[in-house]
Coordinates of C-alpha atoms and ligand atoms in Angstrom, one line a residue:
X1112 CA 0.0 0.0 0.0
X1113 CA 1.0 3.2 -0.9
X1114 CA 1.6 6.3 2.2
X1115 CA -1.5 7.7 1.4
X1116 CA -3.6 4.7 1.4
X1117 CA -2.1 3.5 4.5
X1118 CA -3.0 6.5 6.4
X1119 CA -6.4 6.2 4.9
X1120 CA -7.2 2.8 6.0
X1121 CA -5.6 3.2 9.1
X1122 CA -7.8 6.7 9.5
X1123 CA -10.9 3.8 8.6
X1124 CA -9.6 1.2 10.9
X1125 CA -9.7 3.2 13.8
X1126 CA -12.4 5.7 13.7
X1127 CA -14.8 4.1 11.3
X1128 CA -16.3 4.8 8.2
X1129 CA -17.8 7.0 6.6
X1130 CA -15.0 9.4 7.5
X1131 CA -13.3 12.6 6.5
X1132 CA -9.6 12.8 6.5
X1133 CA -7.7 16.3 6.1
X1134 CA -4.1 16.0 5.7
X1135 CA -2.4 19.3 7.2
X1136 CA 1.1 18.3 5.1
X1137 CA -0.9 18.9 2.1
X1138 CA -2.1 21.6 3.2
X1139 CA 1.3 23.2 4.9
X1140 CA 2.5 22.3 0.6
X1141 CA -0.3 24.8 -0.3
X1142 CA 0.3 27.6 1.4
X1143 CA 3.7 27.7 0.8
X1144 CA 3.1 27.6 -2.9
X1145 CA 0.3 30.3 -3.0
X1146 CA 3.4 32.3 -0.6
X1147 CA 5.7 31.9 -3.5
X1148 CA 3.9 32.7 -5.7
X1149 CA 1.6 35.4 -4.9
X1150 CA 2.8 36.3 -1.5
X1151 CA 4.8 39.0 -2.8
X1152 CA 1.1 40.6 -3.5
X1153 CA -1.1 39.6 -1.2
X1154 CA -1.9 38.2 2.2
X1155 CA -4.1 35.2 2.3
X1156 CA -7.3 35.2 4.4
X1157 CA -8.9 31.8 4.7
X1158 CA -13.0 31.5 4.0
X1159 CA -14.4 28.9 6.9
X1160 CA -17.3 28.7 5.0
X1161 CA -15.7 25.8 3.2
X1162 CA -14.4 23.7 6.0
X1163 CA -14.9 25.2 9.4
X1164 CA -13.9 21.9 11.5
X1165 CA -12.7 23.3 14.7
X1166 CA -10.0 21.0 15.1
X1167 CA -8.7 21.8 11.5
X1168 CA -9.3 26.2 12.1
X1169 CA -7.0 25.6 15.2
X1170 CA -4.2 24.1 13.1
X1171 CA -5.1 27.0 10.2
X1172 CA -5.0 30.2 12.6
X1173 CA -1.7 29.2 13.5
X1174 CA -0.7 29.6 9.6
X1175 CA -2.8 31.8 7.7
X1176 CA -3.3 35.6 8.8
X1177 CA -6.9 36.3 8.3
X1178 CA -10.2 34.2 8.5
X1179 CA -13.5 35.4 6.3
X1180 CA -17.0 34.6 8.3
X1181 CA -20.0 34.3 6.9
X1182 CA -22.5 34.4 10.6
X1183 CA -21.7 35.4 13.5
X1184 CA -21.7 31.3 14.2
X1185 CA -18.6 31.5 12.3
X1186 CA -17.3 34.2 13.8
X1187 CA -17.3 32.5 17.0
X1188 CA -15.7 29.5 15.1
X1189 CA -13.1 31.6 14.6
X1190 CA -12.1 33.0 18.1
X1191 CA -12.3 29.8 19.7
X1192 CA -9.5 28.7 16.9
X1193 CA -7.2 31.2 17.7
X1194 CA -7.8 34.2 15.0
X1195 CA -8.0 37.1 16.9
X1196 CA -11.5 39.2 16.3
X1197 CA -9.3 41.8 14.1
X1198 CA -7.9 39.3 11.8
X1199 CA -11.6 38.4 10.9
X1200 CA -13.9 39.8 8.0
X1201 CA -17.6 39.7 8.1
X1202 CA -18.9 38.4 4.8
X1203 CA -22.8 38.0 4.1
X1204 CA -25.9 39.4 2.1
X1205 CA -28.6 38.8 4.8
X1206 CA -27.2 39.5 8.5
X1207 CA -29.7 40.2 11.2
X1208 CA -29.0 43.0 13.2
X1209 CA -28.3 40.8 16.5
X1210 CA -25.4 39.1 14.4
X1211 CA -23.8 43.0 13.8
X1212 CA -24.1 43.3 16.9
X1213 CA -22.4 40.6 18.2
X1214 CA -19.7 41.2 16.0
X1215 CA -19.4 45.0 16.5
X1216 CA -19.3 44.2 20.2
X1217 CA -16.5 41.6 19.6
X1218 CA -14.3 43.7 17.7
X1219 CA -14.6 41.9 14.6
X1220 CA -11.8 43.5 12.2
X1221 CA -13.9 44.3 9.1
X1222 CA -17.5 44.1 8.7
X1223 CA -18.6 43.6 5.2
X1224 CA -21.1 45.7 3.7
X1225 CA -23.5 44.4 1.1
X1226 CA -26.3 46.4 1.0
X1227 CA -27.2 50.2 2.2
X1228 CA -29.8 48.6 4.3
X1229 CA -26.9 46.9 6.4
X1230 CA -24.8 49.4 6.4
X1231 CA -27.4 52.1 8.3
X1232 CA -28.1 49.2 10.5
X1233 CA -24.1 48.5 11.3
X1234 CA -24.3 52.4 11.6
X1235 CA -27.1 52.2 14.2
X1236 CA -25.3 49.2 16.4
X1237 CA -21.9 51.0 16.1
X1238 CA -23.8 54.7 17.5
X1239 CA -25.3 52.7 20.2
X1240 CA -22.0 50.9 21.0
X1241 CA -20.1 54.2 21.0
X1242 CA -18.1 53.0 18.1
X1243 CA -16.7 53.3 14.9
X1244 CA -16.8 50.2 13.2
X1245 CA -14.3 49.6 10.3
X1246 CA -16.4 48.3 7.0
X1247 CA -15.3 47.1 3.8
X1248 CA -17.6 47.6 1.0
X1249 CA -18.7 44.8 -1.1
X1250 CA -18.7 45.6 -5.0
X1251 CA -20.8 42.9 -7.2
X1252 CA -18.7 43.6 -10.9
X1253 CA -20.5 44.1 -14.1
X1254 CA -18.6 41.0 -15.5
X1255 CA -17.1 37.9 -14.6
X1256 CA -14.8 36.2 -17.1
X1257 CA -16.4 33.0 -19.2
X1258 CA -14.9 29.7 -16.9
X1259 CA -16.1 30.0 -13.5
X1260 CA -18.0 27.4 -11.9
X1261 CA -20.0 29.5 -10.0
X1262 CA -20.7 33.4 -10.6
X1263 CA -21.6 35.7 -7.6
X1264 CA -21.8 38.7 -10.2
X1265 CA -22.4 39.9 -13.4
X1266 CA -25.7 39.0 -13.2
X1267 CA -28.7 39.6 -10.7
X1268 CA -27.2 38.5 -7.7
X1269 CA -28.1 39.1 -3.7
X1270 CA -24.2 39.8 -3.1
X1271 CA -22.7 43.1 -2.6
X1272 CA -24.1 46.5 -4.1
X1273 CA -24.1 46.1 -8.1
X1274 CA -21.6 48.5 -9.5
X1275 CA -24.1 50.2 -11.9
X1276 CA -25.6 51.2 -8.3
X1277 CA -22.5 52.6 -6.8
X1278 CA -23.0 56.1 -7.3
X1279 CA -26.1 56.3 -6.0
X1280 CA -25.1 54.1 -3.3
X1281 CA -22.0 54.6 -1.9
X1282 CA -22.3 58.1 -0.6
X1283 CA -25.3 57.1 1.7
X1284 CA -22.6 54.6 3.2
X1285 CA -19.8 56.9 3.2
X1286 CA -21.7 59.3 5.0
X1287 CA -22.5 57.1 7.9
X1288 CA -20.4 58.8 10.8
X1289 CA -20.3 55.2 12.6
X1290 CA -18.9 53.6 10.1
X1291 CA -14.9 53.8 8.7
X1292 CA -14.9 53.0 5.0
X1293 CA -11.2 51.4 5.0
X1294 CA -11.2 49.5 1.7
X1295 CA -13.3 47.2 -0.7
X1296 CA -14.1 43.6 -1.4
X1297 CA -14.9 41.6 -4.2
X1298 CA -15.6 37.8 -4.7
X1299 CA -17.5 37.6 -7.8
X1300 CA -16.7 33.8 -9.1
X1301 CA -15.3 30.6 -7.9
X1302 CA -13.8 27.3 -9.1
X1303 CA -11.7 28.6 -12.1
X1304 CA -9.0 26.7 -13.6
X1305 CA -8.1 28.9 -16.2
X1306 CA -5.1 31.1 -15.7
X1307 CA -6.5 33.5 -18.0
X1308 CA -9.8 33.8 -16.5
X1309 CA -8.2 34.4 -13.2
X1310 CA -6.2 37.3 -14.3
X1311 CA -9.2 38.9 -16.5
X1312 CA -10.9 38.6 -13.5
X1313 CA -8.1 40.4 -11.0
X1314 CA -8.0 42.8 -14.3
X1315 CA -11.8 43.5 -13.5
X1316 CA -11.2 43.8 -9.8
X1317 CA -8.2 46.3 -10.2
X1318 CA -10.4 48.5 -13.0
X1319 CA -13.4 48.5 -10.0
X1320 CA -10.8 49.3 -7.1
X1321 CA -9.4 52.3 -9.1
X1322 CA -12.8 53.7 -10.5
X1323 CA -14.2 53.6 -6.9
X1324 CA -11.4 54.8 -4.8
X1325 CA -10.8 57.6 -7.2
X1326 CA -14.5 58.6 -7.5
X1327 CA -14.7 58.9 -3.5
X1328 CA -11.5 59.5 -2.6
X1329 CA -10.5 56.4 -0.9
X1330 CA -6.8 55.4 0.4
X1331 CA -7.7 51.9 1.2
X1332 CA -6.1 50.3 3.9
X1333 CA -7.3 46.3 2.4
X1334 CA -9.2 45.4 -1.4
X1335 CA -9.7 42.2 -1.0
X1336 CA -9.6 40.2 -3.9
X1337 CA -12.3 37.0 -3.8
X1338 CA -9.2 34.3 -5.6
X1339 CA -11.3 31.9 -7.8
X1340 CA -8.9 29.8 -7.4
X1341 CA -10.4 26.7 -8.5
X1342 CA -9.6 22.6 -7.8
X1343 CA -9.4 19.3 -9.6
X1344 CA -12.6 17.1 -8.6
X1345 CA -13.2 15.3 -12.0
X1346 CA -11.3 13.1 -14.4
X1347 CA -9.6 15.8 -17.4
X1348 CA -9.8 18.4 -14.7
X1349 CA -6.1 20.5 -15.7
X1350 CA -4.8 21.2 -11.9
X1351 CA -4.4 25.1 -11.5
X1352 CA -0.7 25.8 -12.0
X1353 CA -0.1 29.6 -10.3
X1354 CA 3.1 30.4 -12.1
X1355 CA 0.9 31.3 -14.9
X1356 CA -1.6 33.4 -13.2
X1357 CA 1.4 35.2 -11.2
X1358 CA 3.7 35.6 -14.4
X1359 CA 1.0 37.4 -16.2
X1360 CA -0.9 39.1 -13.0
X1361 CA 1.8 40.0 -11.3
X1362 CA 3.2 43.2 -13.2
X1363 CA 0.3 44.6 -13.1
X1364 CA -0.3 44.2 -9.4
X1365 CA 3.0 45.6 -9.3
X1366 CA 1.8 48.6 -11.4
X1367 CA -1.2 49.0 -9.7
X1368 CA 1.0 49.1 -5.7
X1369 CA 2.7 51.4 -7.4
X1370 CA 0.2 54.0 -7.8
X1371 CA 0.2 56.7 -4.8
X1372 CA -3.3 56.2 -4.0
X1373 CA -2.5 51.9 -3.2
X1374 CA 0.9 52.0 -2.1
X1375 CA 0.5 50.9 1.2
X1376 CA -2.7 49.2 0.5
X1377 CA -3.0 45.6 2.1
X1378 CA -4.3 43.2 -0.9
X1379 CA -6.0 40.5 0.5
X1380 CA -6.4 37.1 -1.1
X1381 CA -10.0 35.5 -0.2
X1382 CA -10.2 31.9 -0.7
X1383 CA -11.3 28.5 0.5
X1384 CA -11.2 25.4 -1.4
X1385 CA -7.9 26.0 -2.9
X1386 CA -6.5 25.7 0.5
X1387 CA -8.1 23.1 2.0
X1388 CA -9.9 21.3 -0.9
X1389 CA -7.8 19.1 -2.1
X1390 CA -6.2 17.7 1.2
X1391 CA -9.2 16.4 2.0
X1392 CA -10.5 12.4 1.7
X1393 CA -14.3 11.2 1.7
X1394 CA -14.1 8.0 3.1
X1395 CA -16.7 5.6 2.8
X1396 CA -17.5 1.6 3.0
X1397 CA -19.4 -0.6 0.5
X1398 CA -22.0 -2.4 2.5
X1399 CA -23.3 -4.7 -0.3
X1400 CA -23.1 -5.3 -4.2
X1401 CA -25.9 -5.5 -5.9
X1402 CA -26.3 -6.6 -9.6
X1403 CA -29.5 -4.7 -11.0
X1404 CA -30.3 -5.7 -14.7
X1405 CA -27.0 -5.8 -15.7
X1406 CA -25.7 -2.6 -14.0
X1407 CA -23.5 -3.5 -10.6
X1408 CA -24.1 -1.3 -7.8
X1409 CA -22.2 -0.5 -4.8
X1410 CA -24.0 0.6 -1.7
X1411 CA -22.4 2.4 0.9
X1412 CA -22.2 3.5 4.2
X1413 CA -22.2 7.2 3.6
X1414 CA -23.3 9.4 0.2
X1415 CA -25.2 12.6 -0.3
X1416 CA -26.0 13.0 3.5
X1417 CA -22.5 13.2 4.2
X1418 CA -21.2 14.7 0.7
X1419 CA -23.5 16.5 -1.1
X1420 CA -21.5 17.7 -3.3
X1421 CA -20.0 14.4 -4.8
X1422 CA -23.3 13.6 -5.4
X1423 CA -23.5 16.6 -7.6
X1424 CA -26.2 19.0 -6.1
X1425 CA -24.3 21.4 -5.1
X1426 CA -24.8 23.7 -7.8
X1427 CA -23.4 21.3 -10.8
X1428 CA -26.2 21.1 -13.6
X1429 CA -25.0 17.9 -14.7
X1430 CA -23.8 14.9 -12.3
X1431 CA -19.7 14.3 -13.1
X1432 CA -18.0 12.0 -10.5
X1433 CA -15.4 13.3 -8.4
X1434 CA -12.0 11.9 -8.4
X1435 CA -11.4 8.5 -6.1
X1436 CA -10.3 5.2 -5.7
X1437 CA -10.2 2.0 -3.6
X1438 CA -8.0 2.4 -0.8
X1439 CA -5.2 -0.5 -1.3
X1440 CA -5.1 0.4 -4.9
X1441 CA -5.5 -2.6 -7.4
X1442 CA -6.5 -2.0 -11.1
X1443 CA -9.6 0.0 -12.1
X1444 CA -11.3 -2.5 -14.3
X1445 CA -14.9 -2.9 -13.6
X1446 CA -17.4 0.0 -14.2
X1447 CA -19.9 0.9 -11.2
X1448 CA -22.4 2.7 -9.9
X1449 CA -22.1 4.0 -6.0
X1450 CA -24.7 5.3 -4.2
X1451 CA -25.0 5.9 -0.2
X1452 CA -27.6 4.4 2.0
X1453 CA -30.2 6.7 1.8
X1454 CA -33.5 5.8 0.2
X1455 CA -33.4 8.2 -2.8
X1456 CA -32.5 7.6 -6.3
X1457 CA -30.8 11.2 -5.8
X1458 CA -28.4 9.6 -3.4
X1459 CA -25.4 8.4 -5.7
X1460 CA -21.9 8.6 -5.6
X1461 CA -20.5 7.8 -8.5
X1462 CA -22.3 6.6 -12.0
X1463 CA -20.4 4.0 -14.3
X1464 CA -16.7 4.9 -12.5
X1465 CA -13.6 2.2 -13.2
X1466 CA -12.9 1.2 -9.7
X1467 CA -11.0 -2.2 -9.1
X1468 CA -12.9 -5.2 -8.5
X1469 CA -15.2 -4.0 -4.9
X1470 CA -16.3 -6.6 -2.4
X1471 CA -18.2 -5.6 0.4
X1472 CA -16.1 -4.2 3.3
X1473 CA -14.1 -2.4 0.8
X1474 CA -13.4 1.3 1.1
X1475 CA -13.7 3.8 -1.7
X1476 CA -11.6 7.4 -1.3
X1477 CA -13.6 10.8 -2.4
X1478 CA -10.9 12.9 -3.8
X1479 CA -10.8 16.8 -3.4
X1480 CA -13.5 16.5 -0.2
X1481 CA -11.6 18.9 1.8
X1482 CA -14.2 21.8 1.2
X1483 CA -18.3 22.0 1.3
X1484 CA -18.0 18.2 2.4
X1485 CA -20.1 17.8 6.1
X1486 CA -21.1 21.2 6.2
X1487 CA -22.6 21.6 2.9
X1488 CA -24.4 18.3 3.1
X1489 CA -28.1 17.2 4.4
X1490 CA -26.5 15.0 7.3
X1491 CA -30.0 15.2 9.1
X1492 CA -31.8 14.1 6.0
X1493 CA -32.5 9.7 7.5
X1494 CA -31.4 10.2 10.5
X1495 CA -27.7 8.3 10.0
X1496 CA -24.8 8.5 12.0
X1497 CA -22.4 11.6 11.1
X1498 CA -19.3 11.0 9.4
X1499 CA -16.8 11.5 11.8
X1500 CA -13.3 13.8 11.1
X1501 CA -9.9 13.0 11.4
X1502 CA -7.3 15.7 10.9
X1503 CA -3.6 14.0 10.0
X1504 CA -0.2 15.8 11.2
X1505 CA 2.9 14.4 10.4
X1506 CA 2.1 11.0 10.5
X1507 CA -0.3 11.8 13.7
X1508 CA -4.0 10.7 13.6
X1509 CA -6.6 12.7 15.9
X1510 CA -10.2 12.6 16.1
X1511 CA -11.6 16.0 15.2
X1512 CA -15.1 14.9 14.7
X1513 CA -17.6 17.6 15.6
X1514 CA -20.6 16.8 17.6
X1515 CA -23.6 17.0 15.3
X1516 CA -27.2 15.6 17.4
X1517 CA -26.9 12.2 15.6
X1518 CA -26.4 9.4 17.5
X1519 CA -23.5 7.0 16.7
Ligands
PLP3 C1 -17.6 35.8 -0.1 C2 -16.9 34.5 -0.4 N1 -15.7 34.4 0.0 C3 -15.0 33.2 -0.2 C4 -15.6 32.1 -0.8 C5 -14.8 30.9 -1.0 O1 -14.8 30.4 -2.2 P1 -13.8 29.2 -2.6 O2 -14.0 28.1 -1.6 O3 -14.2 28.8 -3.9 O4 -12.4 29.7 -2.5 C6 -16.9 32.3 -1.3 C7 -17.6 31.1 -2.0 O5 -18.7 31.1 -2.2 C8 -17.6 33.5 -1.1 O6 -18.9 33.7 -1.4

């Protein structure tokens, strides 16, 4: 057996299946490449939305600088991990006025306006609280390059105030006196793979920065820019290679710090699966074949409950299966469908994928589960046992599972 495969059944031997395992070496080999990369630009700030295991956010505050939430859930998440409530953005298009609140009271470093409406209610909470709360503004771009898996922008879209809207709104926020305007966020698209689209998309960003900050005379202290960055999950899938975005993005970054107005400006790199995405293993058991008129079908112990994604409603229009493989390796020479244990033809793993030969008692590796695995899945939905979580450091195995109110 291979390294990774003997961590992986070892992970299954001793916690169980279905499982998810995060490997922090992969991880460690991530950041460092995003630092050499595009560290000479930016600081990286990690999105919890994506994974926010506490046992994992511990080992992550200790590594990467700032933390994006997305509720004020998160947001405790975050101080409990370590990040300190200044090294924390606020993201968010619908936040209820207790959970501005609560962050305003905490400290939390940036709040992230998306809308005039939450911005003269941040406004009210900061008055009240006898403070002035720092905000960046959230800017929803006209365009978003063709190749993004998912577009935030560009479109009707509840995030951030629509730049054909700015002029009319931004003065009512900048004239909030509770509020600190100190810089501007955009995350307008995610999962790309194209190095071009990336760039045409930082292009965009740059192009919306200057407009804005020129037309209200901002010296932003942050812009953060939402990354893209996107990861392998299926077969054909070209893995990002960041050379190329940083050998054609990078001069004009440099051009653009070099402007008066940004030269001391923080840019902030916003991102989530690229991080953490691809360290990440789906674990799960077959508990019985089943030949159905003429199609074999592997049933497991975990599917769409635990990994909504692989089972391709999570925004995918058509179902492709992810990466993975039979832990133990062996050659991929029978086709197969895998589904979970849940009693809907909508619960399936993995339609007509080469796997080796798959007895029951066999265990089948998700690639690229590292992001929107639990927390973006229906784990309530039958009432099975959560997957549990097992976070891997050097060679160490530890039980990070969270406690969900599922029996196991
Ligand atoms: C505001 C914001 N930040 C960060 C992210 C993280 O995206 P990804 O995990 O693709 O990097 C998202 C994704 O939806 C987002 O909406």
């Amino acid at each position: 057996m291979n390294r990774l495969d003997s961590c992986l059944a070892e992970a299954a031997e001793r916690f169980g299946t279905p499982s998810y395992v995060y490997l922090t070496d992969a991880i460690e080999t991530r950041i460092a490449e995003i630092e050499s990369t595009l560290g000479r630009w930016f600081s990286l700030s990690y999105a919890m939305k994506c994974n926010p295991n506490p046992g994992l956010l511990e080992w992550l505050a200790k590594r990467v600088e700032y933390v994006d939430v997305s509720s004020i859930g998160e947001f405790r998440l975050a101080r409990q991990a370590g990040w300190g409530p200044a090294q924390a953005s606020f993201t968010g298009p619908g936040k209820r006025d207790a959970e501005i609140a609560e962050a305003i009271d905490g400290d939390v470093g940036e709040l992230v306006v998306e809308s005039v409406h939450e911005a003269i209610a941040a406004n009210r909470v900061a008055g009240e609280a006898g403070k002035i709360q720092n905000i960046l503004i959230r800017i929803a771009p006209s365009s978003v390059p063709k190749g993004f898996g998912d577009h935030m922008a560009g479109r009707p879209s509840p995030f951030g105030i629509d730049i054909e809207d700015a002029a009319e709104q931004l003065p009512q926020i900048l004239a909030l006196p509770n509020l600190s305007v100190v810089g501007l966020h955009i995350y307008s698209g995610t999962q790309c793979l194209k190095p071009d689209a990336i760039c045409e998309n930082y292009r965009i960003f740059m192009s919306v920065f200057r407009e804005l900050c020129e037309a209200y005379d901002i010296t932003p202290q942050k812009l953060v820019f939402g990354s893209g960055l996107g990861i392998p999950y299926h077969a054909g899938d070209t893995p990002l290679d960041l050379t190329d975005v940083a050998s054609v993005i990078g001069p004009e970054l440099d051009d653009f710090r070099s402007e008066d107005r940004f030269a001391k400006t923080q840019l902030i790199l916003e991102l989530g699966r690229y991080l953490v995405g691809e360290a990440g293993y789906f674990l799960t058991s077959v508990v019985t074949i089943k030949d159905s008129r003429g199609t074999k079908i592997g049933i497991c112990d975990g599917g769409m409950n635990n990994h909504l994604p692989a089972s391709g409603h999570f925004g995918m229009v058509i179902h492709r299966n992810y990466q993975m493989h039979r832990v133990g390796g062996g050659e991929a020479d029978e086709k197969i469908n895998l589904v979970g244990p849940l009693c809907t033809s909508i619960d399936r793993l993995a339609s007509g994928v080469m796997l080796p030969h798959l007895s029951e008692g066999d265990i089948v590796a998700v690639h690229a589960s590292g992001a929107y695995g639990i927390t973006a899945s229906p784990i309530y939905f039958i009432s099975h046992p959560a997957p549990k979580e097992v976070l891997v450091e050097g060679g160490q195995l530890t039980d990070v599972s969270r406690k969900f109110e599922l029996a196991r």
